Amino acid sequence: MGSKWAKVWPPLMAMIAFLLVWQGAVFFFRLEKWFLPGPAAVVQEAISIWPRLWEHTAATIRLTLLGFSLGALTGIIVGGLLHLVKRVKLSVYPLLVLSQNIPIIALGPLLVMWFGFGLLPKVLLIILVCFFPISVAMMIGLANSDPRLMNYMQMIGANKWHIFRRLELPHALPYLFSGLKIAAAYSVTSAIVAEWLGSSKGLGYFMQLSSKGFMAPRVFAAVLITITLSMSLFGIIALAERWIIRWQPRKEGG
Amino acid sequence: MTSALEVREVHKRFGRGGAAVDVLGGVSFAVEEGEFVSLIGPSGSGKSTLFQLIGGLEQPHKGEIRIGGQVTTGQRGHIAYMPQQASLLPWLTVAGNVELALEVAGTAREEARELTGSWLARVGLESYAGEYPHVLSGGMQQRVSFLRALLTPRSLMCLDEPFGALDALTRMQMQQWLLKLWEANRRSVLFVTHSIEEALLLSDRIVVLSASPAVVIRELRVPFERPRSETLWTDPEFNRLKQEIYAQLSQGEPAAR
Ligand SMILES: Nc1ncnc2c1ncn2[C@@H]1O[C@H](COP(=O)(O)OP(=O)(O)OP(=O)(O)O)[C@@H](O)[C@H]1O
Ligand SMILES: [Mg+2]
């Protein structure tokens, strides 16, 4: 119990100090709300418009979860298939890397142009952003199993399926989870971008609307919620990881 | 009667051209049905390489390998295997690891589970059945690794220096343990070791390899009665044989270079 506190309180103190300095600066320099609101004003604003804010948040959560799940599924399948068919992997891999250099800010409007303002282009955007870190993590994990264990499996005459299912796949799981954690953060921000580019609901839309109206407290409130969403998704994945990967010796303390 | 294993004039070379190294220079020997044969040779003489050939992971340059009378050169899936490091899969429990080896060898899942459960109890490991390997000591992991090979329904067991990584005391305990288990369940075994005492204690026959390119420089039958015990160590014949093999090993090495 004590060691848990020792881990939690330094970042917590830093956080509180940051909020205090922020609030203090706003107060001390007499900054206008529309220019830079203090944390207290942001929370106040969020509470006063909560029903509307929650509607937008719910829309963003739905979009993020849909895009993330489909992206994760695509990433896992693509990673697994490319690993099993080595020749395809060699030819497709550079293309995959290349595709990651297309800025989403350019990709977004194109997708909207091709697929309209509905759900499809937004989900596609998130899938495109998500699946890459996941499939790469998956492939690296699958390709790097312990050579001694590999030798053992081959010596006892294990076939390709046994090797994949019992050696490579379990070995790839921790890699996969770190890919999922990275993709989780990406998927929330991509959802925001997608909503910003063409939507009538969601936090991205709400941020755009508020910033055009110089309503900084609302923008900040939306940002705060975005961060919370991102961290929650990360937390859920970390929990799932602990629940699924139980065979590793737990690290004690720091 | 067909032998459990026959190695005939096996040659193996790694690399090509000027950089090529001859590791095996025509090795021949056999393991009879139910016989325990130890393979001794200097480090680097190609014992592990020979196992990779028997396991079908490598192809010999020349020569052939027969298991149970059938030519199996370059074919996998004919042997039960125990490597030097326990090599238990960390994500499977102790029971899961044993079951996996059986399943790979074609045992039905239900049967594998029953067999594993009853054998773990028989060797006193039942309380670890549900544990992951990392909580086991090195000696215990090797017991599981041996059990996994013993239960695999294949006619030949290949053990590559299974006790090489253990401390002296654990090693002695493991030798006794293996001796008892094997004497109760005679399987055909090919056993690699660096320890002459270990080979004398456990085997029916010892095959001595030269330094690489390895050839068989000596084969001898171990004359001691079974069941054996550690009192063997005090037997004058035991020490005489030990000296003899030791002399052979140390003169065989420079001669082959
Ligand atoms: N894949 C390979 N490519 C090239 N050389 C190899 C390869 N595998 C083994 N060798 C060489 O073959 C020789 C024999 O190696 P091997 O591991 O079979 O010896 P060993 O008798 O098992 O030795 P030890 O008793 O130390 O385990 C060594 O010189 C090694 O460098
Ligand atoms: Mg070796």
XYZ file of C-alpha atoms and ligand atoms in Angstrom:
543
model
C 0.000 0.000 0.000
C 2.751 2.435 1.038
C 4.787 1.797 -2.095
C 1.723 2.486 -4.250
C 1.408 5.926 -2.685
C 5.081 6.633 -3.227
C 4.481 6.094 -6.945
C 1.308 8.136 -7.167
C 2.027 11.247 -5.180
C 4.953 12.865 -7.079
C 3.030 13.196 -10.374
C -0.077 14.167 -8.428
C 1.781 16.956 -6.639
C 3.239 18.160 -9.948
C -0.245 18.218 -11.427
C -1.664 20.222 -8.523
C 1.273 22.634 -8.634
C 0.699 23.138 -12.354
C -2.987 23.905 -11.842
C -2.157 26.334 -9.026
C 0.400 28.204 -11.133
C -2.075 28.366 -14.001
C -4.864 29.670 -11.797
C -2.433 32.076 -10.097
C -1.159 33.459 -13.416
C -4.696 34.046 -14.686
C -5.551 35.855 -11.491
C -2.293 37.791 -11.181
C -2.120 39.027 -14.779
C -5.895 39.628 -14.871
C -6.283 37.603 -18.088
C -9.667 37.753 -19.799
C -11.660 34.507 -19.915
C -11.850 34.435 -23.695
C -8.064 34.765 -23.869
C -6.996 32.228 -21.227
C -9.469 30.905 -18.665
C -8.223 29.498 -15.369
C -8.916 25.859 -14.480
C -11.719 26.888 -12.134
C -13.483 28.770 -14.916
C -13.094 25.790 -17.258
C -14.690 23.407 -14.786
C -17.441 25.919 -14.063
C -18.220 26.261 -17.743
C -18.196 22.499 -18.264
C -20.714 22.006 -15.470
C -23.023 24.742 -16.702
C -23.303 23.267 -20.229
C -22.926 19.626 -19.176
C -25.964 18.073 -20.969
C -24.799 19.413 -24.326
C -21.189 18.625 -23.616
C -22.075 15.068 -22.658
C -23.958 14.545 -25.941
C -20.855 15.532 -27.886
C -18.652 13.410 -25.626
C -20.878 10.377 -26.147
C -20.675 10.838 -29.916
C -16.880 10.976 -29.740
C -16.723 7.901 -27.512
C -18.871 5.934 -29.970
C -16.778 6.989 -32.951
C -13.486 6.299 -31.165
C -14.514 2.853 -29.930
C -15.863 1.820 -33.318
C -12.774 3.061 -35.173
C -10.366 1.675 -32.614
C -11.906 -1.805 -32.501
C -12.024 -2.080 -36.270
C -8.495 -0.671 -36.540
C -7.190 -3.097 -33.921
C -8.850 -6.016 -35.664
C -7.416 -4.960 -39.027
C -3.980 -4.466 -37.474
C -3.960 -7.872 -35.806
C -5.131 -9.670 -38.924
C -2.764 -7.806 -41.253
C 0.161 -8.364 -38.856
C -0.641 -12.056 -38.511
C -1.107 -12.642 -42.224
C 2.024 -10.761 -43.237
C 3.982 -12.825 -40.711
C 2.655 -16.098 -42.078
C 3.267 -15.172 -45.703
C 6.846 -13.906 -45.552
C 7.118 -13.054 -49.221
C 4.137 -10.721 -49.121
C 5.547 -9.108 -45.993
C 8.786 -8.200 -47.759
C 6.962 -6.521 -50.624
C 4.168 -4.815 -48.702
C 6.079 -3.605 -45.664
C 7.782 -0.580 -47.312
C 4.425 0.475 -48.709
C 2.930 0.361 -45.215
C 5.706 2.514 -43.809
C 5.308 4.949 -46.683
C 1.574 5.235 -46.085
C 2.274 6.487 -42.576
C 3.870 9.644 -43.886
C 0.604 10.931 -45.314
C -0.556 13.643 -42.871
C -4.040 12.891 -41.531
C -4.915 16.541 -41.948
C -4.614 15.972 -45.709
C -6.148 12.512 -45.666
C -9.246 13.643 -43.746
C -10.680 16.030 -46.337
C -9.963 13.510 -49.104
C -11.911 10.815 -47.286
C -14.775 13.273 -46.743
C -14.688 14.129 -50.454
C -14.849 10.436 -51.412
C -17.259 9.111 -48.802
C -19.372 12.090 -47.780
C -20.103 13.474 -44.344
C -21.407 10.271 -42.765
C -19.767 7.919 -40.309
C -17.768 5.979 -42.908
C -14.940 8.457 -43.684
C -14.416 9.159 -39.984
C -14.193 5.504 -39.063
C -11.892 4.884 -42.027
C -9.586 7.656 -40.868
C -9.273 6.138 -37.402
C -8.719 2.641 -38.816
C -5.977 3.940 -41.102
C -4.250 5.680 -38.213
C -4.676 2.794 -35.743
C -3.851 -0.307 -37.659
C -0.266 0.571 -38.480
C 1.284 0.662 -34.970
C -0.720 -2.433 -34.111
C 0.269 -4.495 -37.112
C 3.923 -3.482 -36.812
C 4.017 -4.356 -33.104
C 2.312 -7.642 -33.932
C 4.805 -8.521 -36.665
C 7.819 -7.660 -34.529
C 6.438 -9.739 -31.670
C 5.680 -12.703 -33.916
C 9.083 -12.644 -35.578
C 11.168 -12.423 -32.416
C 10.348 -15.461 -30.349
C 13.111 -17.054 -28.279
C 15.362 -19.062 -30.643
C 15.882 -21.747 -27.991
C 12.148 -22.321 -27.672
C 11.856 -22.281 -31.457
C 14.561 -24.915 -31.704
C 12.791 -27.044 -29.116
C 9.484 -26.837 -30.967
C 11.154 -27.797 -34.230
C 13.072 -30.654 -32.625
C 9.883 -32.239 -31.321
C 8.400 -31.882 -34.806
C 5.830 -29.150 -34.156
C 4.025 -28.037 -37.303
C 3.572 -24.451 -38.447
C 0.226 -24.051 -36.707
C 1.504 -25.354 -33.379
C 4.475 -23.016 -33.591
C 2.256 -20.046 -34.425
C -0.427 -20.768 -31.859
C 1.715 -21.949 -28.945
C 4.983 -20.059 -29.387
C 4.793 -17.024 -31.654
C 1.353 -15.709 -30.761
C 1.752 -15.767 -26.957
C 5.174 -14.217 -27.364
C 3.685 -11.430 -29.489
C 0.982 -10.511 -26.950
C 3.022 -8.007 -24.879
C 4.161 -6.372 -28.133
C 0.583 -6.272 -29.349
C -0.547 -4.566 -26.169
C 2.046 -1.826 -26.453
C 0.849 -1.297 -30.035
C -2.734 -1.106 -28.788
C -1.805 1.485 -26.174
C -0.151 3.727 -28.745
C -3.082 3.278 -31.122
C -5.542 4.138 -28.345
C -4.106 7.627 -27.968
C -3.990 8.024 -31.760
C -7.585 6.943 -32.168
C -8.961 9.583 -29.794
C -7.083 12.421 -31.479
C -8.024 11.121 -34.940
C -11.665 11.054 -33.906
C -11.354 14.698 -32.870
C -9.724 15.597 -36.193
C -12.377 13.682 -38.125
C -15.165 15.506 -36.306
C -13.428 18.835 -36.779
C -13.259 18.275 -40.529
C -16.858 17.431 -41.171
C -19.479 16.679 -38.582
C -22.367 18.134 -36.660
C -21.587 16.438 -33.386
C -18.722 15.246 -31.258
C -16.021 16.990 -29.267
C -14.058 17.888 -32.412
C -17.064 19.708 -33.838
C -17.730 21.359 -30.484
C -14.117 22.562 -30.210
C -14.210 24.048 -33.690
C -17.483 25.796 -32.982
C -16.274 27.167 -29.639
C -12.939 28.398 -30.947
C -14.639 30.234 -33.796
C -16.862 31.915 -31.206
C -13.868 32.835 -29.001
C -15.252 30.724 -26.189
C -11.963 29.555 -24.771
C -13.415 27.972 -21.582
C -15.452 25.603 -23.751
C -12.445 24.680 -25.880
C -10.488 23.942 -22.749
C -13.348 21.898 -21.296
C -13.433 19.792 -24.465
C -9.669 19.357 -24.350
C -9.907 18.214 -20.747
C -12.499 15.613 -21.680
C -10.409 14.446 -24.647
C -7.444 13.851 -22.365
C -9.652 11.966 -19.920
C -10.997 9.778 -22.740
C -7.535 9.023 -24.021
C -6.262 8.086 -20.577
C -9.304 5.940 -19.830
C -8.893 3.946 -23.031
C -5.206 3.497 -22.224
C -6.128 2.360 -18.714
C -8.673 -0.162 -19.954
C -6.108 -1.676 -22.297
C -3.495 -1.816 -19.542
C -6.006 -3.622 -17.330
C -6.844 -6.075 -20.102
C -3.138 -6.705 -20.530
C -2.666 -7.515 -16.857
C -5.649 -9.794 -16.988
C -4.535 -11.680 -20.094
C -0.764 -11.853 -19.573
C -0.539 -13.579 -16.220
C 2.495 -15.739 -16.727
C 5.139 -13.078 -16.275
C 6.724 -12.632 -12.876
C 5.243 -9.428 -11.424
C 7.773 -6.705 -10.935
C 7.906 -5.701 -7.293
C 8.018 -2.030 -6.307
C 9.500 0.608 -8.672
C 15.642 -56.878 -34.479
C 15.800 -53.290 -35.725
C 17.700 -50.667 -33.774
C 15.919 -47.678 -32.251
C 18.479 -45.440 -33.925
C 21.138 -46.024 -36.527
C 23.556 -43.321 -37.562
C 25.475 -44.397 -40.681
C 28.584 -42.646 -41.942
C 27.143 -39.207 -41.274
C 29.147 -36.238 -42.558
C 28.259 -32.631 -41.863
C 29.981 -29.486 -43.069
C 29.050 -25.890 -42.286
C 29.802 -23.033 -44.691
C 31.305 -23.431 -48.117
C 34.526 -22.899 -50.026
C 37.544 -21.877 -47.980
C 35.494 -21.037 -44.906
C 33.877 -24.484 -44.728
C 34.247 -26.434 -41.478
C 33.865 -30.191 -41.320
C 32.073 -30.898 -38.075
C 31.127 -34.547 -38.464
C 33.559 -36.693 -40.408
C 31.652 -39.941 -40.839
C 29.978 -40.854 -37.569
C 28.418 -44.301 -37.178
C 26.786 -45.906 -34.158
C 23.463 -47.363 -33.061
C 21.096 -47.310 -30.124
C 19.275 -50.593 -29.563
C 15.674 -50.916 -28.443
C 15.433 -50.063 -24.720
C 19.107 -49.189 -24.511
C 20.618 -46.140 -22.784
C 23.563 -44.839 -24.818
C 25.732 -41.887 -23.821
C 27.645 -39.761 -26.270
C 30.827 -38.166 -24.959
C 33.118 -35.876 -26.870
C 35.134 -32.700 -26.485
C 33.296 -29.386 -26.613
C 32.649 -28.367 -30.192
C 32.978 -31.911 -31.508
C 29.491 -31.732 -33.007
C 27.224 -33.507 -30.516
C 24.476 -30.892 -30.672
C 24.871 -30.801 -34.446
C 24.307 -34.550 -34.517
C 21.087 -34.028 -32.555
C 19.905 -31.406 -35.030
C 20.501 -33.981 -37.762
C 18.624 -36.712 -35.898
C 15.801 -34.251 -35.234
C 15.658 -33.500 -38.959
C 16.451 -29.778 -38.666
C 19.656 -30.149 -40.643
C 20.556 -32.326 -43.595
C 23.722 -34.405 -43.492
C 26.190 -34.048 -46.311
C 26.588 -37.733 -46.651
C 25.240 -40.704 -44.789
C 21.837 -41.580 -43.412
C 19.841 -41.756 -40.217
C 17.366 -44.509 -39.428
C 14.889 -44.439 -36.589
C 13.096 -47.703 -35.855
C 14.561 -49.172 -39.034
C 13.059 -46.492 -41.267
C 15.190 -43.901 -43.079
C 14.321 -40.543 -41.516
C 17.187 -38.375 -42.751
C 15.965 -34.765 -42.799
C 12.522 -35.661 -41.403
C 11.109 -34.111 -38.265
C 8.781 -35.530 -35.665
C 10.411 -38.868 -34.901
C 12.021 -38.158 -31.551
C 11.304 -37.044 -28.014
C 13.739 -34.313 -27.030
C 15.118 -32.743 -23.892
C 17.444 -29.757 -24.432
C 20.170 -28.425 -22.134
C 18.069 -25.454 -21.011
C 14.665 -26.587 -19.807
C 12.943 -24.553 -22.572
C 9.522 -24.635 -20.965
C 7.063 -22.270 -22.617
C 6.615 -19.469 -20.046
C 2.918 -18.920 -20.851
C 1.930 -22.524 -20.252
C 1.608 -24.074 -16.824
C 3.729 -27.057 -15.845
C 0.906 -29.390 -16.834
C 0.277 -27.355 -19.994
C 3.888 -27.745 -21.072
C 3.822 -31.517 -20.706
C 0.472 -31.698 -22.479
C 1.764 -29.608 -25.369
C 4.626 -32.034 -26.058
C 2.160 -34.912 -26.116
C -0.246 -33.025 -28.326
C 2.473 -32.186 -30.847
C 3.279 -35.902 -30.958
C -0.346 -36.624 -31.810
C -1.830 -37.684 -28.472
C -5.496 -36.739 -28.101
C -6.050 -33.819 -25.729
C -8.079 -35.738 -23.144
C -5.594 -38.564 -22.999
C -2.679 -36.126 -22.752
C -4.346 -34.411 -19.813
C -4.935 -37.652 -17.922
C -1.461 -39.001 -18.563
C 0.140 -35.722 -17.501
C -1.898 -35.491 -14.319
C -1.121 -39.009 -13.192
C 2.597 -38.725 -13.987
C 3.042 -35.371 -12.284
C 1.583 -36.974 -9.177
C 3.807 -39.999 -9.585
C 6.994 -37.888 -9.559
C 5.739 -35.644 -6.749
C 5.153 -32.520 -8.854
C 1.365 -32.457 -8.623
C 1.336 -29.340 -6.441
C 3.132 -27.466 -9.242
C 0.847 -28.650 -12.028
C -0.974 -25.316 -12.233
C 2.083 -23.091 -11.724
C 3.924 -21.178 -14.418
C 7.512 -22.354 -15.002
C 9.196 -19.234 -13.609
C 8.271 -20.158 -10.044
C 10.151 -23.478 -10.340
C 13.823 -23.970 -9.474
C 16.233 -24.997 -12.242
C 16.251 -28.615 -11.081
C 12.484 -28.753 -10.948
C 12.201 -27.281 -14.438
C 14.503 -30.008 -15.702
C 12.307 -32.644 -14.096
C 9.326 -31.287 -15.976
C 11.408 -31.137 -19.140
C 12.448 -34.771 -18.705
C 8.922 -35.910 -17.947
C 7.741 -34.134 -21.080
C 10.233 -36.142 -23.152
C 9.559 -39.404 -21.307
C 5.815 -39.241 -21.938
C 6.110 -38.278 -25.604
C 5.017 -41.368 -27.516
C 8.082 -41.711 -29.708
C 10.505 -44.581 -29.811
C 13.696 -42.578 -29.275
C 14.543 -40.042 -26.567
C 17.353 -37.575 -27.259
C 18.727 -35.729 -24.240
C 21.327 -33.038 -24.950
C 23.370 -32.384 -21.799
C 20.228 -32.091 -19.704
C 22.043 -31.443 -16.425
C 24.846 -29.238 -17.749
C 23.390 -26.028 -16.329
C 22.731 -27.376 -12.816
C 24.880 -27.066 -9.705
C 26.774 -30.173 -8.555
C 24.377 -31.200 -5.794
C 21.193 -30.763 -7.838
C 22.894 -32.557 -10.673
C 23.600 -35.581 -8.484
C 20.006 -35.664 -7.264
C 18.753 -35.421 -10.831
C 20.975 -38.284 -11.943
C 19.531 -40.513 -9.229
C 16.023 -39.420 -10.075
C 16.481 -40.072 -13.782
C 18.190 -43.401 -13.117
C 15.236 -44.647 -11.064
C 12.651 -43.419 -13.542
C 14.463 -44.846 -16.502
C 15.134 -48.230 -14.910
C 11.410 -48.485 -14.250
C 10.497 -47.404 -17.826
C 13.182 -48.537 -20.217
C 13.109 -46.358 -23.277
C 15.698 -46.051 -26.005
C 17.825 -43.083 -25.005
C 20.632 -41.133 -26.616
C 22.233 -38.978 -23.954
C 24.887 -36.319 -24.454
C 27.078 -35.402 -21.512
C 30.445 -33.935 -20.634
C 30.658 -35.903 -17.429
C 32.280 -39.319 -17.647
C 30.908 -40.286 -14.223
C 27.401 -39.388 -15.324
C 27.746 -41.515 -18.437
C 29.092 -44.473 -16.438
C 26.358 -44.202 -13.845
C 23.470 -44.022 -16.293
C 24.282 -45.823 -19.503
C 24.442 -49.299 -20.965
C 26.936 -48.186 -23.550
C 29.195 -45.167 -24.102
C 30.178 -43.793 -27.496
C 33.265 -41.567 -27.491
C 33.666 -38.965 -30.238
C 36.888 -37.307 -31.332
C 37.285 -33.551 -31.749
C 35.816 -32.238 -34.999
C 35.660 -33.473 -37.679
C 34.200 -36.014 -35.281
C 34.393 -39.772 -35.689
C 33.654 -42.494 -33.161
C 36.961 -43.352 -31.492
C 35.646 -45.793 -28.936
C 32.531 -47.685 -27.963
C 32.328 -49.496 -24.665
C 29.728 -51.472 -22.785
C 29.223 -50.411 -19.171
C 29.343 -53.654 -17.184
C 27.515 -52.662 -13.990
C 24.388 -54.473 -12.839
C 21.074 -52.711 -12.597
C 19.441 -51.317 -10.584
C 22.390 -49.056 -9.907
C 22.973 -46.552 -7.133
C 25.551 -43.950 -6.166
C 27.612 -46.614 -4.357
C 28.926 -47.331 -7.845
C 31.277 -44.381 -7.400
C 33.393 -46.370 -4.959
C 33.686 -49.397 -7.250
C 37.319 -49.811 -8.462
C 36.060 -50.863 -11.893
C 34.133 -47.586 -12.111
C 37.314 -45.621 -11.521
C 39.330 -47.721 -13.924
C 36.827 -47.120 -16.728
C 36.718 -43.431 -15.894
C 40.523 -43.174 -16.226
C 40.419 -45.089 -19.468
C 37.782 -42.883 -21.093
C 39.476 -39.784 -19.800
C 42.768 -40.840 -21.385
C 41.015 -41.604 -24.649
C 39.289 -38.223 -24.724
C 42.406 -36.217 -24.006
C 44.573 -37.997 -26.567
C 41.809 -38.156 -29.175
C 41.535 -34.401 -29.215
C 44.933 -33.268 -30.506
C 45.265 -36.291 -32.795
C 42.239 -35.217 -34.849
C 43.488 -31.691 -35.486
N 24.606 -23.499 -37.948
C 25.947 -23.536 -37.865
N 26.715 -22.857 -38.745
C 28.054 -22.902 -38.689
N 28.728 -23.588 -37.763
C 28.050 -24.289 -36.851
C 26.624 -24.291 -36.842
N 26.211 -25.074 -35.832
C 27.321 -25.523 -35.221
N 28.436 -25.073 -35.835
C 29.804 -25.403 -35.473
O 29.911 -26.803 -35.342
C 30.789 -27.147 -34.306
C 30.129 -28.150 -33.395
O 29.129 -27.517 -32.635
P 28.197 -28.310 -31.637
O 27.356 -27.313 -30.946
O 27.522 -29.406 -32.363
O 29.248 -28.908 -30.611
P 28.988 -29.719 -29.273
O 29.736 -30.978 -29.395
O 27.531 -29.808 -28.998
O 29.687 -28.792 -28.217
P 29.320 -28.599 -26.680
O 29.800 -29.832 -26.010
O 30.113 -27.400 -26.274
O 27.848 -28.409 -26.580
C 31.198 -25.854 -33.621
O 32.487 -25.525 -34.046
C 30.204 -24.862 -34.119
O 30.793 -23.604 -34.236
Mg 26.196 -29.011 -27.449
